[in-house]
Amino acid sequence: MTVPVLLFASYADAFGTRKLLVPVQAPCVVADLVAALRTMPGGDRLPASPLVAVNQTFAAPDRVIGAADEVALIPPVAGG
């Protein structure tokens, strides 16, 4: 299965794109997807536990991802 992953800000810079197509084994959970991302060029810049959203809702590492789901990596933000 191939999961499209949207990237923003520092993650888009790290991977050199705003969208990745990540091949994973089905069934796949968020933790599996993050592990696959770490093997890609730029993946070494991910923090230990990056925030991931599935269908515009923050997702736990054990959340199952389907082929039709919208997945996004949420970069760290600073505010004041």
PDB file of C-alpha atoms in Angstrom:
ATOM      1  CA  MET A   1       0.000   0.000   0.000  1.00  0.00           C
ATOM      2  CA  THR A   2       1.197   3.534  -0.677  1.00  0.00           C
ATOM      3  CA  VAL A   3       0.254   6.290   1.771  1.00  0.00           C
ATOM      4  CA  PRO A   4       0.424   9.945   0.694  1.00  0.00           C
ATOM      5  CA  VAL A   5       1.900  12.110   3.461  1.00  0.00           C
ATOM      6  CA  LEU A   6       1.597  15.904   3.518  1.00  0.00           C
ATOM      7  CA  LEU A   7       4.619  17.803   4.842  1.00  0.00           C
ATOM      8  CA  PHE A   8       4.818  21.379   6.096  1.00  0.00           C
ATOM      9  CA  ALA A   9       7.484  23.896   7.138  1.00  0.00           C
ATOM     10  CA  SER A  10      10.651  22.224   8.510  1.00  0.00           C
ATOM     11  CA  TYR A  11       9.472  18.744   7.465  1.00  0.00           C
ATOM     12  CA  ALA A  12       8.955  19.874   3.868  1.00  0.00           C
ATOM     13  CA  ASP A  13      12.476  21.342   4.000  1.00  0.00           C
ATOM     14  CA  ALA A  14      13.948  18.145   5.472  1.00  0.00           C
ATOM     15  CA  PHE A  15      12.401  15.876   2.835  1.00  0.00           C
ATOM     16  CA  GLY A  16      12.678  18.399  -0.010  1.00  0.00           C
ATOM     17  CA  THR A  17       8.997  18.174  -0.928  1.00  0.00           C
ATOM     18  CA  ARG A  18       5.522  18.997   0.371  1.00  0.00           C
ATOM     19  CA  LYS A  19       4.097  15.533  -0.312  1.00  0.00           C
ATOM     20  CA  LEU A  20       5.587  12.037  -0.146  1.00  0.00           C
ATOM     21  CA  LEU A  21       4.187   8.733  -1.329  1.00  0.00           C
ATOM     22  CA  VAL A  22       5.348   6.239   1.310  1.00  0.00           C
ATOM     23  CA  PRO A  23       5.214   2.496   0.592  1.00  0.00           C
ATOM     24  CA  VAL A  24       4.147   0.491   3.664  1.00  0.00           C
ATOM     25  CA  GLN A  25       2.817  -2.982   4.402  1.00  0.00           C
ATOM     26  CA  ALA A  26      -0.923  -3.242   5.018  1.00  0.00           C
ATOM     27  CA  PRO A  27      -2.247  -3.130   7.653  1.00  0.00           C
ATOM     28  CA  CYS A  28      -0.299  -0.060   8.714  1.00  0.00           C
ATOM     29  CA  VAL A  29      -0.382   2.007  11.899  1.00  0.00           C
ATOM     30  CA  VAL A  30       1.065   5.485  12.459  1.00  0.00           C
ATOM     31  CA  ALA A  31       4.188   4.036  14.122  1.00  0.00           C
ATOM     32  CA  ASP A  32       4.859   1.898  11.013  1.00  0.00           C
ATOM     33  CA  LEU A  33       4.514   4.937   8.773  1.00  0.00           C
ATOM     34  CA  VAL A  34       6.896   6.993  10.925  1.00  0.00           C
ATOM     35  CA  ALA A  35       9.418   4.111  10.824  1.00  0.00           C
ATOM     36  CA  ALA A  36       9.170   4.054   7.021  1.00  0.00           C
ATOM     37  CA  LEU A  37       9.652   7.836   6.878  1.00  0.00           C
ATOM     38  CA  ARG A  38      12.814   7.544   8.989  1.00  0.00           C
ATOM     39  CA  THR A  39      14.407   5.348   6.289  1.00  0.00           C
ATOM     40  CA  MET A  40      13.909   8.019   3.608  1.00  0.00           C
ATOM     41  CA  PRO A  41      16.366  10.839   2.870  1.00  0.00           C
ATOM     42  CA  GLY A  42      15.617  13.559   5.439  1.00  0.00           C
ATOM     43  CA  GLY A  43      13.933  11.138   7.836  1.00  0.00           C
ATOM     44  CA  ASP A  44      16.804  11.447  10.285  1.00  0.00           C
ATOM     45  CA  ARG A  45      15.550  14.967  11.061  1.00  0.00           C
ATOM     46  CA  LEU A  46      12.269  13.727  12.555  1.00  0.00           C
ATOM     47  CA  PRO A  47      11.952  14.044  16.340  1.00  0.00           C
ATOM     48  CA  ALA A  48      11.505  10.951  18.516  1.00  0.00           C
ATOM     49  CA  SER A  49       7.704  11.276  18.486  1.00  0.00           C
ATOM     50  CA  PRO A  50       6.498  13.491  15.646  1.00  0.00           C
ATOM     51  CA  LEU A  51       2.889  14.669  15.664  1.00  0.00           C
ATOM     52  CA  VAL A  52       0.857  12.946  12.970  1.00  0.00           C
ATOM     53  CA  ALA A  53      -2.662  13.809  11.877  1.00  0.00           C
ATOM     54  CA  VAL A  54      -4.925  11.339  10.104  1.00  0.00           C
ATOM     55  CA  ASN A  55      -7.966  12.873   8.458  1.00  0.00           C
ATOM     56  CA  GLN A  56      -7.233  16.193  10.190  1.00  0.00           C
ATOM     57  CA  THR A  57      -7.232  14.686  13.702  1.00  0.00           C
ATOM     58  CA  PHE A  58      -4.140  14.043  15.804  1.00  0.00           C
ATOM     59  CA  ALA A  59      -3.393  10.329  15.779  1.00  0.00           C
ATOM     60  CA  ALA A  60      -1.824   7.987  18.323  1.00  0.00           C
ATOM     61  CA  PRO A  61       1.017   5.669  17.233  1.00  0.00           C
ATOM     62  CA  ASP A  62      -1.372   2.688  17.165  1.00  0.00           C
ATOM     63  CA  ARG A  63      -3.952   4.391  14.887  1.00  0.00           C
ATOM     64  CA  VAL A  64      -4.595   2.268  11.782  1.00  0.00           C
ATOM     65  CA  ILE A  65      -4.060   4.056   8.462  1.00  0.00           C
ATOM     66  CA  GLY A  66      -6.051   3.159   5.371  1.00  0.00           C
ATOM     67  CA  ALA A  67      -5.089   3.828   1.753  1.00  0.00           C
ATOM     68  CA  ALA A  68      -7.784   6.539   1.455  1.00  0.00           C
ATOM     69  CA  ASP A  69      -6.766   8.404   4.639  1.00  0.00           C
ATOM     70  CA  GLU A  70      -5.211  11.876   4.550  1.00  0.00           C
ATOM     71  CA  VAL A  71      -2.000  11.829   6.593  1.00  0.00           C
ATOM     72  CA  ALA A  72       0.034  14.885   7.585  1.00  0.00           C
ATOM     73  CA  LEU A  73       3.164  15.377   9.674  1.00  0.00           C
ATOM     74  CA  ILE A  74       2.664  18.352  11.975  1.00  0.00           C
ATOM     75  CA  PRO A  75       5.929  20.229  12.543  1.00  0.00           C
ATOM     76  CA  PRO A  76       6.874  21.768  15.865  1.00  0.00           C
ATOM     77  CA  VAL A  77       5.701  25.358  16.214  1.00  0.00           C
ATOM     78  CA  ALA A  78       6.749  28.167  18.485  1.00  0.00           C
ATOM     79  CA  GLY A  79       4.524  30.931  19.708  1.00  0.00           C
ATOM     80  CA  GLY A  80       4.536  33.811  22.007  1.00  0.00           C
TER      81      GLY A  80
END
